[in-house]
Coordinates of C-alpha atoms in Angstrom, one line a residue:
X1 CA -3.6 -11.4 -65.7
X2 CA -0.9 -14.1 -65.4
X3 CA 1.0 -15.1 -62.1
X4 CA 4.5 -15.0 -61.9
X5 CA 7.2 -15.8 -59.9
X6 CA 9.4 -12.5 -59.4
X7 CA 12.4 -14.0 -60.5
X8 CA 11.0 -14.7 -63.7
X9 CA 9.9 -10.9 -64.4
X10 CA 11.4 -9.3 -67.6
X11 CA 11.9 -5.7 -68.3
X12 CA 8.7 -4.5 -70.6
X13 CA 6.3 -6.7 -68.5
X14 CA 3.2 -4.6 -66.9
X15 CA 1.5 -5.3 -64.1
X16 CA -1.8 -6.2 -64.0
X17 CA -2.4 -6.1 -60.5
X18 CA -1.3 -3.1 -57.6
X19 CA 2.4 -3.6 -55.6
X20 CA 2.0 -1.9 -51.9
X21 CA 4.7 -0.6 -49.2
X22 CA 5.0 -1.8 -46.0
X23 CA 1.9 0.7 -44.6
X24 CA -0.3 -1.0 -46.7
X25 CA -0.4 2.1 -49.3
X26 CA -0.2 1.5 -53.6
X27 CA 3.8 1.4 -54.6
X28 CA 2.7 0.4 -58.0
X29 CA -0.1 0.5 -60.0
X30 CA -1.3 -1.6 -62.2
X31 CA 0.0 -1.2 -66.0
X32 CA 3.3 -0.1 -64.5
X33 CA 6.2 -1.1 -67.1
X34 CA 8.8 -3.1 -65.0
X35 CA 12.3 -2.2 -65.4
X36 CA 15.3 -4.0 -64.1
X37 CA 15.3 -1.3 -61.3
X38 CA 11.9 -2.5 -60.0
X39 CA 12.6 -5.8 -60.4
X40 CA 15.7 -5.9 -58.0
X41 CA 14.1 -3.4 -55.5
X42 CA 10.8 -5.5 -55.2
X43 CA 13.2 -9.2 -55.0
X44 CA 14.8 -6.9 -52.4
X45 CA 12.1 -6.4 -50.3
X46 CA 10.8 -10.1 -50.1
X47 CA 8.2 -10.0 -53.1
X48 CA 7.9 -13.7 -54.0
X49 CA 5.3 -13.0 -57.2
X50 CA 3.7 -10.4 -59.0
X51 CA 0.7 -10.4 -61.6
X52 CA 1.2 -9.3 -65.1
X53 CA -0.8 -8.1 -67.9
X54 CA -1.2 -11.0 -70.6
X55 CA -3.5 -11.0 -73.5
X56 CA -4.0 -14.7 -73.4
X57 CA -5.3 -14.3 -69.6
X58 CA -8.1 -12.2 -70.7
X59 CA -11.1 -12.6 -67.8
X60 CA -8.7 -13.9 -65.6
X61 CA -9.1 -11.7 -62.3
X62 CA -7.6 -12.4 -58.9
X63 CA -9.6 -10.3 -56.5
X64 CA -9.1 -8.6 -53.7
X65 CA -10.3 -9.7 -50.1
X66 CA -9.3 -6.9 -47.9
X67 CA -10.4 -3.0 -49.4
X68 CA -7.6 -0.3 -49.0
X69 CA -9.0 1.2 -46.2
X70 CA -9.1 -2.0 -44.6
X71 CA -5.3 -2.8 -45.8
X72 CA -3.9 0.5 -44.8
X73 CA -5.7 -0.1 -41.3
X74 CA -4.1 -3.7 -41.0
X75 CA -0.9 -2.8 -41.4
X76 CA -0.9 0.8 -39.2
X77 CA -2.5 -1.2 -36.4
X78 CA 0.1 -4.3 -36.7
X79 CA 3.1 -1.9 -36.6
X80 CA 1.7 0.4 -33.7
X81 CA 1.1 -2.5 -31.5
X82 CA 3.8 -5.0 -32.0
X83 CA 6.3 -1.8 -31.6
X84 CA 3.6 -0.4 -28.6
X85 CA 4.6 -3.9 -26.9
X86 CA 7.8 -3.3 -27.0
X87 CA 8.1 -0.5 -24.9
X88 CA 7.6 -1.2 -21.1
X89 CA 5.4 -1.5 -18.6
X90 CA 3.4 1.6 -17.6
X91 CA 3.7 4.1 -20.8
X92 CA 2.9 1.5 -23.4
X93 CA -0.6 0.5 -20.9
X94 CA -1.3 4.4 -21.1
X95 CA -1.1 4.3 -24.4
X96 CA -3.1 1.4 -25.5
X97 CA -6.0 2.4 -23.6
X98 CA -6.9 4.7 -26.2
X99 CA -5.1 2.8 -29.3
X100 CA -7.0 -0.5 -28.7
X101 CA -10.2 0.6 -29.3
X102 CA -9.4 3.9 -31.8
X103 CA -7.3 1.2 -34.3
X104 CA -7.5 -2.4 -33.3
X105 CA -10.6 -3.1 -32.6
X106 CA -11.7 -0.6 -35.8
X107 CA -9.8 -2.5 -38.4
X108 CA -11.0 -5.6 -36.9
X109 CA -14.4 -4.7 -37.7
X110 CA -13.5 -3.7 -41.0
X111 CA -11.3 -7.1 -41.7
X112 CA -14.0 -9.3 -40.5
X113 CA -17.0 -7.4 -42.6
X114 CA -14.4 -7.6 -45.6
X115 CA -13.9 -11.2 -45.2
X116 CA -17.2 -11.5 -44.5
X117 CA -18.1 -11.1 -48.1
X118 CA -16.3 -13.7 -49.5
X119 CA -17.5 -16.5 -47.2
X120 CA -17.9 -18.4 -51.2
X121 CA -14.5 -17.7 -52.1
X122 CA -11.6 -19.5 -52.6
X123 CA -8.6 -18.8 -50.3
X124 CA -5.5 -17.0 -52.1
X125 CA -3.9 -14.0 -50.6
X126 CA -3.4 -12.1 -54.5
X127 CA -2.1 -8.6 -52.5
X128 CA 1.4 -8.1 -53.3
X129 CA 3.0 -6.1 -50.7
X130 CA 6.9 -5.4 -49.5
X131 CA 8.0 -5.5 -46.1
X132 CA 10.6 -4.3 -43.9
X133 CA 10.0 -6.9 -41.1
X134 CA 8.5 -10.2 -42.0
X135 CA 6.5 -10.8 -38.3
X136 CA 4.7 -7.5 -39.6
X137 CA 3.1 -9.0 -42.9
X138 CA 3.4 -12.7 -41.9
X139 CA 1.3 -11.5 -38.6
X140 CA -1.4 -9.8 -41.0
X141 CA -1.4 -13.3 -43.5
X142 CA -2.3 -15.7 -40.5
X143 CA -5.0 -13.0 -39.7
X144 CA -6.5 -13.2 -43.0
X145 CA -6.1 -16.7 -43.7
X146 CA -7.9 -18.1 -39.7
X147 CA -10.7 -14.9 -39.8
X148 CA -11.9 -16.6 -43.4
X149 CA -11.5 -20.2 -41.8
X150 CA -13.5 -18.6 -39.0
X151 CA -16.1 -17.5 -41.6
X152 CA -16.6 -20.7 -43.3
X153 CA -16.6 -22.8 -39.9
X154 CA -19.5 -20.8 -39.1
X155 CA -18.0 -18.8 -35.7
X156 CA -20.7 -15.8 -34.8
X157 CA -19.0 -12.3 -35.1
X158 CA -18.1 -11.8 -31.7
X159 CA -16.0 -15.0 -32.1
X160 CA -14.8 -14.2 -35.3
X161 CA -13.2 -10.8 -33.7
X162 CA -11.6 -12.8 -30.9
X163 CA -10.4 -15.0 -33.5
X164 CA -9.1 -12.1 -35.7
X165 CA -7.4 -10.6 -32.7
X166 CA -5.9 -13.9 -31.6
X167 CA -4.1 -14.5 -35.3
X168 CA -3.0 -10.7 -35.1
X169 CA -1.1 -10.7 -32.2
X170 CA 0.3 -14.3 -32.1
X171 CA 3.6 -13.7 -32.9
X172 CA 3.8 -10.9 -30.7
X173 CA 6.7 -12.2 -28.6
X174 CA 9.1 -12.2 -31.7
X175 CA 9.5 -8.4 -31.0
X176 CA 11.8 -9.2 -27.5
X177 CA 14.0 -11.8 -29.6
X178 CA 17.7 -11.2 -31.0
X179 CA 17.0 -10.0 -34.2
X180 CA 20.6 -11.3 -34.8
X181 CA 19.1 -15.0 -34.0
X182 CA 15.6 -14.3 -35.6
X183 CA 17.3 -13.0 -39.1
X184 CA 20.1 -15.9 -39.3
X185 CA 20.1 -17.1 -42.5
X186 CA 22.3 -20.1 -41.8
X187 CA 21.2 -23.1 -38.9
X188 CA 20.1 -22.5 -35.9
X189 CA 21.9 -24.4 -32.7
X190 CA 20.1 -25.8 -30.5
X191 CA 20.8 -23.2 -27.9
X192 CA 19.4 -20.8 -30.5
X193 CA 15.9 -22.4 -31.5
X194 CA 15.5 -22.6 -27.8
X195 CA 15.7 -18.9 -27.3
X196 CA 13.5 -18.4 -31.1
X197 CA 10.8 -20.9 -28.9
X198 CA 10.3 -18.5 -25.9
X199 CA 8.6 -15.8 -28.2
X200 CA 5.3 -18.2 -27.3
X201 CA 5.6 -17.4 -23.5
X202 CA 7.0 -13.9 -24.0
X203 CA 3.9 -12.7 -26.4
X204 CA 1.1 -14.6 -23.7
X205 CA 2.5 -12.6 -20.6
X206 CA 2.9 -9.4 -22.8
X207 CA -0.8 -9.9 -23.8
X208 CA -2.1 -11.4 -20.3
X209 CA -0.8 -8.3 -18.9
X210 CA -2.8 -5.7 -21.4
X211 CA -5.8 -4.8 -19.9
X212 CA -7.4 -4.1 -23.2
X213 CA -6.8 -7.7 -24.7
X214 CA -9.0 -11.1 -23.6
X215 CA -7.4 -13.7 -22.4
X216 CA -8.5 -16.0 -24.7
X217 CA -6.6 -14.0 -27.6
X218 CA -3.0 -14.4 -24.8
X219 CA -3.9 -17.6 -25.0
X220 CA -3.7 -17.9 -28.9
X221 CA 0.0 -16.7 -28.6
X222 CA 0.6 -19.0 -25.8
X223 CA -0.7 -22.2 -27.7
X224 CA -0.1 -21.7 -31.6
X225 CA 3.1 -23.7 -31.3
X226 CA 1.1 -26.7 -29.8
X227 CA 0.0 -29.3 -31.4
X228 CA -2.0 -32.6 -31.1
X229 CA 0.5 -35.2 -30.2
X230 CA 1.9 -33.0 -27.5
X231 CA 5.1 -32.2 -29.4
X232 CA 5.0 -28.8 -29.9
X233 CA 5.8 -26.0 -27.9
X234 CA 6.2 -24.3 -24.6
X235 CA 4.1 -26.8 -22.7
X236 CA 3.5 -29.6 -24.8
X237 CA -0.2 -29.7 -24.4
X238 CA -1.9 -32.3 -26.3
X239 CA -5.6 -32.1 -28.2
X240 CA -8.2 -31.5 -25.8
X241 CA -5.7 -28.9 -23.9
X242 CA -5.8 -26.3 -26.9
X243 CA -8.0 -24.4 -27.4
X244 CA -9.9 -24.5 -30.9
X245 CA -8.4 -20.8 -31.9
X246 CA -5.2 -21.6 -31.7
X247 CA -5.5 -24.4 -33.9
X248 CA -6.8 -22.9 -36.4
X249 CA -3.8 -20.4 -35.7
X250 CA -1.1 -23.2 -35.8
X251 CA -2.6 -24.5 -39.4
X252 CA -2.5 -20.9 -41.1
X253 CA 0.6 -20.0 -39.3
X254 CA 2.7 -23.0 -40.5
X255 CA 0.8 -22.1 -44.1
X256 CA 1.8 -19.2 -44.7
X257 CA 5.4 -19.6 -43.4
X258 CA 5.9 -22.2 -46.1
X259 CA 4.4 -20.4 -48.7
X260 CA 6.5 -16.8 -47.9
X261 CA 10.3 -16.3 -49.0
X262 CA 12.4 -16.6 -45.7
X263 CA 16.0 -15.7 -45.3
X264 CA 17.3 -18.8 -45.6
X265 CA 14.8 -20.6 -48.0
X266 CA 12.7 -19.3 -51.0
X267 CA 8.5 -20.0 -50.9
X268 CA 7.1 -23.1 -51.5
X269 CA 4.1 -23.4 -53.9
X270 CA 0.3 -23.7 -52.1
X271 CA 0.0 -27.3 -53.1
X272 CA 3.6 -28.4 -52.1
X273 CA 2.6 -26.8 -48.4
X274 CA -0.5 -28.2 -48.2
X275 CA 1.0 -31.6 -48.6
X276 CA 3.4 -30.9 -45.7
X277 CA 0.6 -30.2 -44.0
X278 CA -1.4 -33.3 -44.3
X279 CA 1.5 -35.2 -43.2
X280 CA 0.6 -33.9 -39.9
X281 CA -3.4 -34.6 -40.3
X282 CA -4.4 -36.1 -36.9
X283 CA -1.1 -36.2 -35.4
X284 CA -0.4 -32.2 -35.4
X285 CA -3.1 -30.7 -36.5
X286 CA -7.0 -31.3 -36.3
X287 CA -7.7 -33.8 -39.6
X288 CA -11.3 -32.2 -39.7
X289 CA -10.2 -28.2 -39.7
X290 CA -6.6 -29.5 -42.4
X291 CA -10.1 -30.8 -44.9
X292 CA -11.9 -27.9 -44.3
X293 CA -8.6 -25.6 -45.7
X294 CA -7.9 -28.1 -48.3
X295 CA -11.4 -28.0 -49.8
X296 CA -11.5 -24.3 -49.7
X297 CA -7.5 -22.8 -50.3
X298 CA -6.5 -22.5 -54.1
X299 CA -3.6 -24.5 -54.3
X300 CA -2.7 -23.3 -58.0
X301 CA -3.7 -19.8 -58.0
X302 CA -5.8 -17.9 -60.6
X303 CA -2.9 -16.7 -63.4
X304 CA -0.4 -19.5 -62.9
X305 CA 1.3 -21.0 -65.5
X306 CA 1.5 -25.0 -65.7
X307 CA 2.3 -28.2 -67.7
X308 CA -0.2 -31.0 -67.7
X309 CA 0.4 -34.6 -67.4
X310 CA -0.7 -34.8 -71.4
X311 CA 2.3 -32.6 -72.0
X312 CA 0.2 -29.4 -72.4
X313 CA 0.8 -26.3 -71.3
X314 CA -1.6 -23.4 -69.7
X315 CA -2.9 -20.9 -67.3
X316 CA -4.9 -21.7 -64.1
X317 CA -8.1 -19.5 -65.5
X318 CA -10.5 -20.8 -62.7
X319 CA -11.2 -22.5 -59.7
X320 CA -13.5 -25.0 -59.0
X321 CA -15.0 -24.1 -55.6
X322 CA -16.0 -27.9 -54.7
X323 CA -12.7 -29.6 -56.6
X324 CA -10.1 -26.9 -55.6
X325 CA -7.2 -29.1 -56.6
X326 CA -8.7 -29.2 -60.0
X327 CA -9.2 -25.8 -61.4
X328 CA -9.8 -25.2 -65.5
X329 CA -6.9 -24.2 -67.4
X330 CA -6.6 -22.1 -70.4
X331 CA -4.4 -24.1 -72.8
X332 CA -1.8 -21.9 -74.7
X333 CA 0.3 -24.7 -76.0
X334 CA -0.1 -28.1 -76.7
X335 CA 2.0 -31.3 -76.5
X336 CA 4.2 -30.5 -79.3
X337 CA 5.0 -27.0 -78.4
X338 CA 2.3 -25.5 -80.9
X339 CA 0.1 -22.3 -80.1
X340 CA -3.3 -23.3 -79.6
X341 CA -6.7 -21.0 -80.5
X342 CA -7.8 -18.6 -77.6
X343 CA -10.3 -20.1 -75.8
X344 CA -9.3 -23.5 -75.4
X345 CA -9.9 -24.8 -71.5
X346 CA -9.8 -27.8 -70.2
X347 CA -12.0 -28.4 -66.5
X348 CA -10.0 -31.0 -64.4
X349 CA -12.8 -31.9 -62.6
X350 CA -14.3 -33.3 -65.9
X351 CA -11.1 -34.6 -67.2
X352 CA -10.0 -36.8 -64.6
X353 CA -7.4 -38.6 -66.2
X354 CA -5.7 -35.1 -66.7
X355 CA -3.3 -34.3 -63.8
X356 CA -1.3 -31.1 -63.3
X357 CA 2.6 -32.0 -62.9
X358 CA 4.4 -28.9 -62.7
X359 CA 4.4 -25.1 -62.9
X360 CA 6.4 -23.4 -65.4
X361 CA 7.5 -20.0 -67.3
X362 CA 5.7 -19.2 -69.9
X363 CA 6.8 -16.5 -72.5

């Protein structure tokens, strides 16, 4: 399979890997022929990539961490409670008496056993998936990405569900903002980012006041804005004040809004955010937890397509678990342009000299 940006999809390509809706459930299969229809509808609905079916990329498989079950749980238990929350005071408590423990704390297990399994694995989210609200499947990324950091830092499962629950629900104060001011594509005034900053507060008292969630996870929403050098938000708290969750939080929250098309910006590749991130090492965000996602994200994904400093051209076929940033490509092309035999890969982490400067479209 070969990854592609969407905007570089042609009619005639199939997919090689499953498209899903906003519940988490298959929209496309895999070996589904795109047509321009699809194309626009899926750009529509914020898909920044898709994998298609290339008979160079033989072998190469992205797989998947979460099963459907697991998926179609995720996304159910996101929308119930983030709209849930949004309905006041006494009702919505009634109600998630029963609906914490019946869906939330359910797919939580589930996630965490999930995840659990590929505590080798390199991180890259490969499920494509539409949305209709961004905080809904930005919510469920941050959850993925901190319950595997959770894994490979070592936390016990009972802290790992905390964790999971924490990442879930961070952003859950977004749901009383002006969707006018949390959808506007162009700048935001002053007065405005001011108002977009409250959604820390907002989701802690909304969660403090839940009898069903721990205080620690109110906590997560309160503090994920926070960082080291006390210049983050609502309290400006500096290192020792926040708590180790929402650090972890802040790091795969900042991630994966980088790395996800926005309204008024399109996503950035893994390695460009992870560089913005480790501008911040020590200064916003723990240096020891930013190493710890460097050594273990996939900053060039399985299936990408890129040119090499020795003016080659190939496909990300694998990644190096202990040199991430130096994965082994297939070669298609060489220097001159020429086809090359199947087969031919090179391993960065041999070929040190070799440097990957940019991705590209292949045909």
């Amino acid at each position: 399979m070969r990854w592609i940006p969407i905007m570089n999809c042609r009619p005639g390509m199939r997919l090689a890997k499953k498209i899903y809706n906003e519940e988490g459930m298959v929209l496309l299969q895999e070996q589904v022929e795109m047509t321009d229809t699809f194309i626009r509808r899926l750009i529509e609905r914020d898909v920044s990539y898709i994998y298609v079916e290339d008979e160079r990329t033989e072998g190469i498989v992205a797989p998947d961490l979460l099963s459907d079950e697991t998926r179609i749980m995720a996304n159910k238990a996101i929308r119930q409670q983030f709209m849930q929350h949004m309905s006041d005071g006494r009702a919505r408590k009634r109600r998630l008496d029963h609906d914490m423990d019946a869906t939330v704390s359910g797919m939580l297990d589930n996630l965490v056993h999930d995840i659990s399994k590929h505590n080798k694995a390199m991180v890259m989210l490969n499920d494509i998936q539409t949305t209709d609200h961004y905080v809904f499947r930005h919510s469920l990324n941050v959850c993925v990405y901190t319950t595997l950091f959770g894994v490979y830092h070592g936390y016990e499962r009972d802290q790992l569900k905390l964790l999971s629950m924490g990442a879930l629900l961070h952003d859950v104060g977004k749901m009383h903002l002006d969707p006018l001011i949390l959808n506007k594509t162009s700048p935001l005034t002053k007065l405005e980012f001011d108002m977009i900053k409250k959604h820390a507060e907002y989701g802690y008292r909304i969660l403090r006041e839940d009898p069903n969630i721990p205080r620690i996870v109110a906590h997560c929403a309160y503090q994920h804005h926070e960082r080291l050098n006390g210049s983050g938000y609502p309290r400006g708290l500096t290192s020792d004040s926040i708590h180790e969750f929402a650090k972890w939080i802040a790091i795969a929250d900042s991630y994966d809004a980088m790395t996800t098309n926005r309204i008024y910006r399109p996503a950035m590749l893994p390695h460009e955010a992870l560089e913005i991130l480790y501008t911040g090492s020590g200064t916003l965000y723990e240096q020891w937890m930013l190493s710890l996602f460097r050594d273990r994200i996939a900053v060039y994904p399985l299936g990408m397509s890129v040119k090499l400093s020795t003016g080659e051209i190939g496909i990300v076929a694998e990644i190096n678990s202990d040199y991430p940033q130096r994965p082994i490509i297939r070669v298609l092309y060489d220097a001159e342009g020429a086809s090359v035999p199947l087969g031919t890969e090179l391993d960065l982490s041999q070929l040190l000299h070799i440097m990957i400067v940019e991705m590209v479209d292949v045909e």
